[in-house]
Short mmCIF file of C-alpha atoms in Angstrom, two decimals:
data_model
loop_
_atom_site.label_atom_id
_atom_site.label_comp_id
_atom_site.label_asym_id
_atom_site.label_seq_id
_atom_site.Cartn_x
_atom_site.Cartn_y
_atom_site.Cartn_z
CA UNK A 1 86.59 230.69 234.59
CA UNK A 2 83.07 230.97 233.87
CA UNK A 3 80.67 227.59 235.12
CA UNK A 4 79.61 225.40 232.21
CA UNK A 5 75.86 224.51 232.34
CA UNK A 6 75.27 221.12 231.30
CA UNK A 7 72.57 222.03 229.13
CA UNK A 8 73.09 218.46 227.58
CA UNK A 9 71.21 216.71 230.45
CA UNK A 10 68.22 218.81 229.15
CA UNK A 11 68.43 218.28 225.33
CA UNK A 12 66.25 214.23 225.80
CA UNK A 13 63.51 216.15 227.67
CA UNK A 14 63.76 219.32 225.36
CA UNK A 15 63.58 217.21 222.00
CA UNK A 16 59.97 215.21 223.78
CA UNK A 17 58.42 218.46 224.71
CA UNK A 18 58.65 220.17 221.38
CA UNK A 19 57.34 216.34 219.64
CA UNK A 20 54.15 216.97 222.30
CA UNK A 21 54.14 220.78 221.60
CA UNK A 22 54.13 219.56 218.07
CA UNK A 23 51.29 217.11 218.22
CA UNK A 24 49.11 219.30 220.23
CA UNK A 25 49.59 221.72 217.83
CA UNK A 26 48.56 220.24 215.31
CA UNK A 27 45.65 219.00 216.74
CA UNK A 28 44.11 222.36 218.06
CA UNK A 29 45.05 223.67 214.67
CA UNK A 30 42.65 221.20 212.84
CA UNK A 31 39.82 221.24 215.71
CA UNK A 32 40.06 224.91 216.20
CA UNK A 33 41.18 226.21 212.84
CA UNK A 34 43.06 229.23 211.97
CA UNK A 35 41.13 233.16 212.01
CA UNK A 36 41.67 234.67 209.08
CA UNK A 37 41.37 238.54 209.16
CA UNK A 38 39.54 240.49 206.07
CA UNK A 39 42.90 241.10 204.97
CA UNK A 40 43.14 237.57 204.25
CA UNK A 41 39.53 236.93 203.73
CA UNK A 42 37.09 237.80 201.33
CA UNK A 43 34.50 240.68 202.53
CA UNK A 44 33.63 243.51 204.48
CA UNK A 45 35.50 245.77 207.31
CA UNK A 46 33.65 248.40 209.24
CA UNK A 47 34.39 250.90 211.38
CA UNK A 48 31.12 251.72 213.31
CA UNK A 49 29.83 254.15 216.42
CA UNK A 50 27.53 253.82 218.30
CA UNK A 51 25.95 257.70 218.71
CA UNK A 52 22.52 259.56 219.12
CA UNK A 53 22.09 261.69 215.97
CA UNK A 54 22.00 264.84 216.77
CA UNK A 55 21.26 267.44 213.88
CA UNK A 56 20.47 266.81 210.17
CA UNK A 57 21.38 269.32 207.16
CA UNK A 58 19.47 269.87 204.08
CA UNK A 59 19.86 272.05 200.90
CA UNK A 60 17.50 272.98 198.18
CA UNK A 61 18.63 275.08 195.57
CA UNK A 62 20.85 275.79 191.57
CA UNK A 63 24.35 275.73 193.88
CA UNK A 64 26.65 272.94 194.73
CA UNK A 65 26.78 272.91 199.16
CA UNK A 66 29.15 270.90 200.46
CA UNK A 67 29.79 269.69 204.35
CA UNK A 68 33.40 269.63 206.41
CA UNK A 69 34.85 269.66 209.65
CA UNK A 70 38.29 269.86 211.50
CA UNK A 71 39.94 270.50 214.29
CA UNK A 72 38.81 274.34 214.31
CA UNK A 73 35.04 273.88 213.29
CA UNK A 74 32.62 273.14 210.39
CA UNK A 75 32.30 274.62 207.04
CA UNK A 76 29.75 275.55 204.81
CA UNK A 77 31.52 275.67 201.19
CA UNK A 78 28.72 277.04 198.19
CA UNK A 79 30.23 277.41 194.57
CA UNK A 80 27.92 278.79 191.97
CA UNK A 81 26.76 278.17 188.80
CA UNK A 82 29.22 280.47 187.56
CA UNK A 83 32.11 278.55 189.66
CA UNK A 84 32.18 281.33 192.58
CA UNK A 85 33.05 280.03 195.91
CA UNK A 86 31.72 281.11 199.11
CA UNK A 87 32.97 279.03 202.69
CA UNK A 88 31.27 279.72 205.97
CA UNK A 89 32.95 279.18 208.92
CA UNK A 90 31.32 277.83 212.61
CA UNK A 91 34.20 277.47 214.41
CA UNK A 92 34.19 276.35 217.76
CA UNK A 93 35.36 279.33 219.55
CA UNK A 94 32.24 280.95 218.84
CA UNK A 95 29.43 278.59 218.26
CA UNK A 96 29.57 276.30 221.47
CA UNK A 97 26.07 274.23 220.78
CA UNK A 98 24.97 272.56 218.38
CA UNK A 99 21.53 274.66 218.60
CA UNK A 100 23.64 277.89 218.00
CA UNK A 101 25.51 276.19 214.91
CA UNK A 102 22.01 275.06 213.56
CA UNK A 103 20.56 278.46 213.77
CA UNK A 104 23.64 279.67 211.93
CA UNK A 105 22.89 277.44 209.47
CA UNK A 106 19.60 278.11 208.35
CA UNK A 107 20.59 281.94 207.92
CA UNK A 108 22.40 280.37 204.71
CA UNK A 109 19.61 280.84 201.74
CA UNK A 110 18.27 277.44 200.75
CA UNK A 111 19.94 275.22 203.56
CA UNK A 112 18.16 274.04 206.14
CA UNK A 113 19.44 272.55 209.55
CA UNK A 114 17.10 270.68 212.28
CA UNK A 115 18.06 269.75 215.77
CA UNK A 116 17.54 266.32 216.48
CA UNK A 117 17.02 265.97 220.06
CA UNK A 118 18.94 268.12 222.90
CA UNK A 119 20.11 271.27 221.37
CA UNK A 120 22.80 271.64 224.24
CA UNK A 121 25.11 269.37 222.50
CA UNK A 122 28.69 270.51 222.37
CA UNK A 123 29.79 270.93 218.84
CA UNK A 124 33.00 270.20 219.36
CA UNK A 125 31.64 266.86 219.75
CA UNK A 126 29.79 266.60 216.70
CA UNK A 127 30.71 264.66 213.79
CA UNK A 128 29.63 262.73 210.67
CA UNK A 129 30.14 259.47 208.66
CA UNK A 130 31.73 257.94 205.66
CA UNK A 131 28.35 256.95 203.84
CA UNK A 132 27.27 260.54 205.06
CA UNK A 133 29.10 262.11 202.46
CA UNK A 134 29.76 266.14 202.07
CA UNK A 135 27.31 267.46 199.49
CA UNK A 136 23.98 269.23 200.96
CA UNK A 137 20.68 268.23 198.63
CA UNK A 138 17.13 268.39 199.55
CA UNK A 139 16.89 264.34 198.12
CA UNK A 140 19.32 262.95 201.52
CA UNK A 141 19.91 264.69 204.52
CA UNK A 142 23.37 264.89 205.67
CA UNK A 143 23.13 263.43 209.56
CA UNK A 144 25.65 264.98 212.61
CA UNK A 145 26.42 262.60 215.21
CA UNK A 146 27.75 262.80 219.11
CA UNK A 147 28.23 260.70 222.03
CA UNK A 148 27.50 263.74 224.39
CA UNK A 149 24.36 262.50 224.93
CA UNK A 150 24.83 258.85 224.97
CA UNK A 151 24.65 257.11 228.41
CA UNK A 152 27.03 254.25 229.15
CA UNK A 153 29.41 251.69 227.89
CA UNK A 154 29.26 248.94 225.11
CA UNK A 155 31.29 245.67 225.69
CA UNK A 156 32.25 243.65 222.69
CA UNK A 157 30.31 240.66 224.10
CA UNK A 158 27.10 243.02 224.10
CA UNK A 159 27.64 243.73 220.49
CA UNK A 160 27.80 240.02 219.38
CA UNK A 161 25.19 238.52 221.12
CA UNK A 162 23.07 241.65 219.54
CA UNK A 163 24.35 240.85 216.29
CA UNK A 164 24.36 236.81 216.59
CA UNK A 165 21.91 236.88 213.72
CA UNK A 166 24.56 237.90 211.08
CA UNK A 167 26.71 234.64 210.00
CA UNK A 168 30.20 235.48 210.16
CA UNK A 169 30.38 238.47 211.96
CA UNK A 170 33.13 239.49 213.79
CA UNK A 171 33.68 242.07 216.16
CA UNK A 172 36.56 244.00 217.52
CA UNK A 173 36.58 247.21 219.87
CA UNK A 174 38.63 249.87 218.67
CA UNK A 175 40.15 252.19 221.34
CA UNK A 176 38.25 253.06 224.46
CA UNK A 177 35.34 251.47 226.11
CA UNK A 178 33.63 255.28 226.35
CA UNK A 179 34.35 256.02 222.26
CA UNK A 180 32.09 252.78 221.20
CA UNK A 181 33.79 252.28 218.35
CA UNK A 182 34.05 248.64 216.64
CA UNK A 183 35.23 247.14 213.89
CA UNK A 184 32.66 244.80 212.33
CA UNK A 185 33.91 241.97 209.69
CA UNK A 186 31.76 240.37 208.12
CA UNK A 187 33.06 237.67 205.97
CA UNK A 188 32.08 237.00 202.05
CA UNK A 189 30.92 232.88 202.43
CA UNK A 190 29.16 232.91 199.14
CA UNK A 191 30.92 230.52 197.01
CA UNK A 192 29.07 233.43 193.93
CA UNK A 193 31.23 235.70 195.70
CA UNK A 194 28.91 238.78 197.02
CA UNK A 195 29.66 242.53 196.22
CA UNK A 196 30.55 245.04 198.92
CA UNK A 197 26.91 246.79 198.78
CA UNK A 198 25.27 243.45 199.13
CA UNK A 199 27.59 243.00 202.26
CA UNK A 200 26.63 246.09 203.75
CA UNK A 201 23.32 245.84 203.12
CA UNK A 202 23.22 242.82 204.94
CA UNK A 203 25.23 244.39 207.97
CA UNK A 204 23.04 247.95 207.81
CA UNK A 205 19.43 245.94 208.17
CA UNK A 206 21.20 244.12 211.06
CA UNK A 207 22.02 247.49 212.68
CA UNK A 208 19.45 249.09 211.38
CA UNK A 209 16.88 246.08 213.31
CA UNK A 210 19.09 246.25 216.51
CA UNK A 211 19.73 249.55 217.05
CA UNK A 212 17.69 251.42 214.67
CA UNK A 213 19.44 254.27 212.34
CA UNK A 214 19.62 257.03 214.04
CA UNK A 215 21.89 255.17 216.94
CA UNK A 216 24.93 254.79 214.65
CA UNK A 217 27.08 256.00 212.13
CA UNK A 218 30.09 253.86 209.72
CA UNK A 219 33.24 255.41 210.07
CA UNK A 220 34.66 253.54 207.21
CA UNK A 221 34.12 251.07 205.14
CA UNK A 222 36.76 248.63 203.22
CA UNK A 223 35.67 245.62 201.30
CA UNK A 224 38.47 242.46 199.90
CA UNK A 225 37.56 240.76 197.17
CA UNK A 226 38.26 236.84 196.98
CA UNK A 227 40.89 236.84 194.29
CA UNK A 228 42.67 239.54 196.01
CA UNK A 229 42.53 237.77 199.07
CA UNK A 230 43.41 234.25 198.09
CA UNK A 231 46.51 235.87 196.11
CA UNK A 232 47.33 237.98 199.48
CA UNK A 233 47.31 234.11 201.06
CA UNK A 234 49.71 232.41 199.28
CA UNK A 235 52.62 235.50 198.52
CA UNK A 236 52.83 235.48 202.71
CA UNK A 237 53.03 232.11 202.19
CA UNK A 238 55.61 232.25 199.98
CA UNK A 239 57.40 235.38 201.52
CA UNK A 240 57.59 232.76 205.08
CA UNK A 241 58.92 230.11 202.62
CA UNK A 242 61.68 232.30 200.90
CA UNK A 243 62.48 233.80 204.38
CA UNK A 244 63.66 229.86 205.39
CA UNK A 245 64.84 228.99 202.46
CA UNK A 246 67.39 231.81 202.55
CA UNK A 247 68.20 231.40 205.96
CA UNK A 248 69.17 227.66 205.45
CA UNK A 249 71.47 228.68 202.46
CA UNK A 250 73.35 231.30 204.60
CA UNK A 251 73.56 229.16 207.70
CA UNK A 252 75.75 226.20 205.53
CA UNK A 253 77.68 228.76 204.16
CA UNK A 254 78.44 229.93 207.11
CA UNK A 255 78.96 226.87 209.32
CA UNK A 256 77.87 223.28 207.84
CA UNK A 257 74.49 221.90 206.76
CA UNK A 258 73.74 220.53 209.92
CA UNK A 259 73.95 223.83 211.65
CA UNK A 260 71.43 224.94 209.43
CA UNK A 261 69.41 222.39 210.04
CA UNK A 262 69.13 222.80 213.88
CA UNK A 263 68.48 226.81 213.32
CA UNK A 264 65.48 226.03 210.71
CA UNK A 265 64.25 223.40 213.35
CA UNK A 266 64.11 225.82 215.87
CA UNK A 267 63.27 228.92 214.21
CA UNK A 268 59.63 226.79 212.74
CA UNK A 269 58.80 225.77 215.63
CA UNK A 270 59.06 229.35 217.22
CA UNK A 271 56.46 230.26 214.06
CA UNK A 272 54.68 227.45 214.90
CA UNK A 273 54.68 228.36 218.62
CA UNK A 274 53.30 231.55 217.57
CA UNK A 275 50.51 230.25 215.17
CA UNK A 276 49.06 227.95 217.96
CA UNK A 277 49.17 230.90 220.53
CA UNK A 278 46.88 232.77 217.92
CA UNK A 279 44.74 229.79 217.73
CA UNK A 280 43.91 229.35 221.27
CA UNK A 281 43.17 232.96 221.71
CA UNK A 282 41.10 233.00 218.73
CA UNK A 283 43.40 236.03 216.87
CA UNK A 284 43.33 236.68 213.61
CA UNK A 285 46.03 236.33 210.96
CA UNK A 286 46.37 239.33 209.58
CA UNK A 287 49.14 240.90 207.83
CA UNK A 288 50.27 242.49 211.11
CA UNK A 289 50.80 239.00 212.83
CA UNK A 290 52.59 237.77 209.62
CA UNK A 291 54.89 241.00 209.89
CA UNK A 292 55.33 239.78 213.95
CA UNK A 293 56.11 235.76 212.57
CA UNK A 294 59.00 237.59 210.18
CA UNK A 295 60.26 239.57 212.81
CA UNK A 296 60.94 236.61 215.03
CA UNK A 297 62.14 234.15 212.29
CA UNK A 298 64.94 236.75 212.30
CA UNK A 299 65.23 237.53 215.69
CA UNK A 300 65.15 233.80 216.35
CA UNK A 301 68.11 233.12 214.57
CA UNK A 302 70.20 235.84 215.28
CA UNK A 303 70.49 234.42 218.34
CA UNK A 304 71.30 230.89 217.29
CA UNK A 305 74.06 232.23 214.69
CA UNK A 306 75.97 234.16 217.58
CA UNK A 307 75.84 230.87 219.63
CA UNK A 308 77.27 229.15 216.60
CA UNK A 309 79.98 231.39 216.38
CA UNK A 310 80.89 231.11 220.00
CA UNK A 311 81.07 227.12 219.25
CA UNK A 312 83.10 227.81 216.18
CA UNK A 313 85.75 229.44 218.25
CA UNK A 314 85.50 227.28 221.39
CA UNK A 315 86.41 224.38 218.87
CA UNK A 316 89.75 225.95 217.86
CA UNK A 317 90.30 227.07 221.07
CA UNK A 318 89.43 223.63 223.32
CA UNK A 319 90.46 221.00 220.20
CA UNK A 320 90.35 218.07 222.17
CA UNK A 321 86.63 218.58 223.61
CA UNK A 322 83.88 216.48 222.54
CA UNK A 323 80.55 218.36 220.59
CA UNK A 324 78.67 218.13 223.77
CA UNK A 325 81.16 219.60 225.74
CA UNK A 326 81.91 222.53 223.24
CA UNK A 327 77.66 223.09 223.04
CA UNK A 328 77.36 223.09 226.75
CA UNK A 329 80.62 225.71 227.18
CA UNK A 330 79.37 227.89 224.36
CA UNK A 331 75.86 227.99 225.19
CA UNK A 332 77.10 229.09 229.02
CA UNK A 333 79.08 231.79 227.72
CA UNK A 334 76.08 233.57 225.37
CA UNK A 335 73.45 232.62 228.51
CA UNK A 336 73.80 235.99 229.89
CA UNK A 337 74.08 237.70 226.43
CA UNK A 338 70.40 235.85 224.83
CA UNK A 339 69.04 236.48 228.19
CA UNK A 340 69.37 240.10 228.33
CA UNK A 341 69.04 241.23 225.19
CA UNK A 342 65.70 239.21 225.34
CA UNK A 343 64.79 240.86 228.24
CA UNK A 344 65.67 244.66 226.62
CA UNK A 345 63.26 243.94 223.47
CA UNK A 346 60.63 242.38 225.74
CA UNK A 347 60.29 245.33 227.73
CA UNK A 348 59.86 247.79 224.45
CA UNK A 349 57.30 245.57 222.75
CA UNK A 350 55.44 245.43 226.44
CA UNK A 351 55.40 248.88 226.15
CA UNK A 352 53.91 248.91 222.77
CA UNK A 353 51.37 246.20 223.70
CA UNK A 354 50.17 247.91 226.76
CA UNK A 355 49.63 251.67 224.93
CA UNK A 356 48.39 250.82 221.73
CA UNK A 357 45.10 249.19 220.19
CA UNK A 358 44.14 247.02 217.30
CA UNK A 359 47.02 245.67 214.74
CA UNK A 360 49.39 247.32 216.19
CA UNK A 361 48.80 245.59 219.95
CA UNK A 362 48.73 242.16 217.69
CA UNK A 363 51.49 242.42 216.59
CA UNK A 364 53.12 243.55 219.85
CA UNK A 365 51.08 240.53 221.53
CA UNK A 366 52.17 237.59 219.32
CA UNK A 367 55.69 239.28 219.71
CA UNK A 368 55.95 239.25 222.63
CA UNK A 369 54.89 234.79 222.89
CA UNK A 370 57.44 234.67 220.08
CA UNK A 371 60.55 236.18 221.77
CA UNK A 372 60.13 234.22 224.95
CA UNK A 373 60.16 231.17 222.61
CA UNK A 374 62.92 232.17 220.99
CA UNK A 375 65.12 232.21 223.55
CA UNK A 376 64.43 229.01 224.75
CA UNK A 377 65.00 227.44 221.15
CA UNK A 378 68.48 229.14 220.75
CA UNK A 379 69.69 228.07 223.63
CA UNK A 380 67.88 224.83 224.11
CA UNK A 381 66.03 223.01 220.89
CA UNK A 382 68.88 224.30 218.22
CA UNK A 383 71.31 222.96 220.18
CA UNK A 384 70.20 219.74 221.11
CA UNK A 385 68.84 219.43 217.24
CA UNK A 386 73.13 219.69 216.72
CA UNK A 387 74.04 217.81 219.31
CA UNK A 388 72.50 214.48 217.43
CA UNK A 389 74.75 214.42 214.56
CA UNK A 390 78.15 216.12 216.62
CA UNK A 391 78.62 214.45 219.87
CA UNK A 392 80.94 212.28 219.75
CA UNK A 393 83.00 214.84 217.39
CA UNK A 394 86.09 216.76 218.28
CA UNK A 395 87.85 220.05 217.74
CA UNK A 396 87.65 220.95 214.42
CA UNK A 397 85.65 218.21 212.86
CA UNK A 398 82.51 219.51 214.40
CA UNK A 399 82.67 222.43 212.09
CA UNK A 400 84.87 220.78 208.98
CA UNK A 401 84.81 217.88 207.26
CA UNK A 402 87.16 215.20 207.95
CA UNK A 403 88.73 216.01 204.16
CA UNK A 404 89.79 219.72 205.20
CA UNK A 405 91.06 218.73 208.22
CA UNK A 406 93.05 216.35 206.43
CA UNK A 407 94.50 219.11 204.00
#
């Protein structure tokens, strides 16, 4: 016969714990306050690198040039006046430097090409921005861009304190140390509400003063609006809301209103576990984290339904034990079960945390605080939460009402 655990002697302790975690909580949540990401924020996301320019392109003539590049080379596309179209290929098979694709380049009537700094840049590592664009005019140069001959590392604490001037910047590395690639967000605080050019404009002179121009390039460039964001606010609001809501409903269908009490105890406090984890390591809530807080409010009581129907059978099958006995024997019996399958998901979200980068290693990250927690509510805080109002309760009373039983 498998031991009972007298999880019951735990259940006093367990119930002042989560009233401290609570407090606490609450208390670095309106000291600290909550990091909302763009997607919940008004303003601007971008995507910048830090490179040397390298080359610049220029065209001055009736046609229509345009600029691209993938994984093969770069392109020269002309159409003419008449609609004709002409595409020159510099693919990197043959043209190895960015000197030999620049004197390529000016062969082409009316374009010019200049080499800005050393011309023994590898053109496979060339490439250009989002507010670059494609087309070739003799008004804007098009700019090329490479890290070849960039020395060294940036650190997101480097970027910051070099940016400290702009108010409510923040910065996030994206992907390797050696790619210097960050995502700035800079947050709309004008109560006006600013547009996205007058946000970048703000974040370019800061660059632009810091760095100077021709030291980095925007990737891309998304801007939120404050409508849209407040209404992106309250429907994951809402969606969280609707997602306990329904849960409660299905759990006192299933077993009795005080069943589904104890699971919606436990399964907001793992959400609230998970909020204050964010807090003290300053994350943001973005809709990645919100996606991880949905994941676990199901996950978190998945396991707390299978120990109530463990309980539901041990009180038809052990009638004349009390509700503490028939929690402690159940939660014995699915001990091994929470505990391993907790352990098997753990493992693949570790995986996902340690190989990816940005939203997706979020989201892996608050996961991962969010599983751990919910195995100690299902076997722990949902239990004792049941334990108040079924203790003294036998067989099939703890799961029936006195009138059924009676039928």
């Amino acid at each position: 016969m498998k031991k009972v655990i007298a999880f019951s002697k735990f259940y006093p302790i367990t119930i002042i714990v989560y009233a401290l975690i609570l407090v606490g909580g609450f208390v670095l949540l309106f000291t600290m306050g909550l990091q909302k990401s763009i997607d919940f924020q008004a303003g601007l996301v971008a995507q910048v690198r830090f490179a040397n320019r390298v080359a610049s392109l220029q065209y001055d003539g009736p046609d229509t040039v345009h600029f691209s590049q993938d994984a093969r080379g770069l392109y020269i596309v002309t159409t003419s006046i008449s609609a004709e179209s002409n595409t020159q290929e510099f693919l990197f098979t043959e043209y190895k430097t960015i000197a030999d694709f620049i004197a390529a380049v000016n062969q082409i009537q009316g374009v010019t090409g200049t080499v800005e700094g050393s011309t023994g840049i590898a053109l496979t590592s060339v490439f250009t921005g989002s507010t670059e664009g494609t087309r070739l005019s003799s008004e804007k140069a098009l700019h090329l861009y490479s890290l070849d001959s960039v020395v060294g590392t940036l650190s997101n604490d480097e970027v910051r304190q070099t940016l400290a001037s702009v108010e409510g910047l923040a910065v996030q590395q994206v992907g390797n140390a050696s790619e210097r690639t960050f995502q700035l967000r800079l947050a709309d605080n004008n109560a006006g509400g600013n547009t996205s050019d007058q946000l970048k404009n703000t974040l370019t002179s800061a660059l632009d003063d810091t760095y100077g121009r021709e030291h980095y390039v925007f990737l891309t460039t998304d801007f939120m609006g404050s409508q849209f964001s407040s209404s992106l606010v309250w429907q994951s609001v809402i969606l969280v809301l609707c997602s306990v809501v329904l849960i409660f409903l299905y759990v006192t269908i299933r077993f009795k209103w005080n069943f589904a009490l104890a699971a919606i105890v436990a399964l907001c406090f793992d959400t609230f576990i998970m909020i204050i984890y964010m807090v003290l390591i300053r994350m943001e809530i973005s809709t990645f984290t919100v996606a991880a807080l949905l994941t676990i409010i199901g996950y978190s009581v998945n396991n707390t339904v299978v120990l109530f129907d463990r309980l539901r059978e041990n009180t038809r099958l052990f009638a004349q034990m009390t509700g503490t006995e028939v929690i402690n024997k159940s939660t014995s019996e699915v001990l091994s079960r929470s505990i391993i399958t907790t352990i098997t998901t753990i493992v693949a979200i570790l995986i996902l945390f340690l190989f990816t980068s940005g939203g997706i290693q979020n989201f892996a990250n608050v996961l991962l605080i969010g599983l751990i927690s919910g195995l100690v509510t299902s076997l722990l805080l949902a239990p004792a939460i049941l334990n108040l109002s079924c203790h003294n309760k036998k067989g099939q009373e703890i799961i029936k009402s006195k009138a059924i039983q009676q039928q």
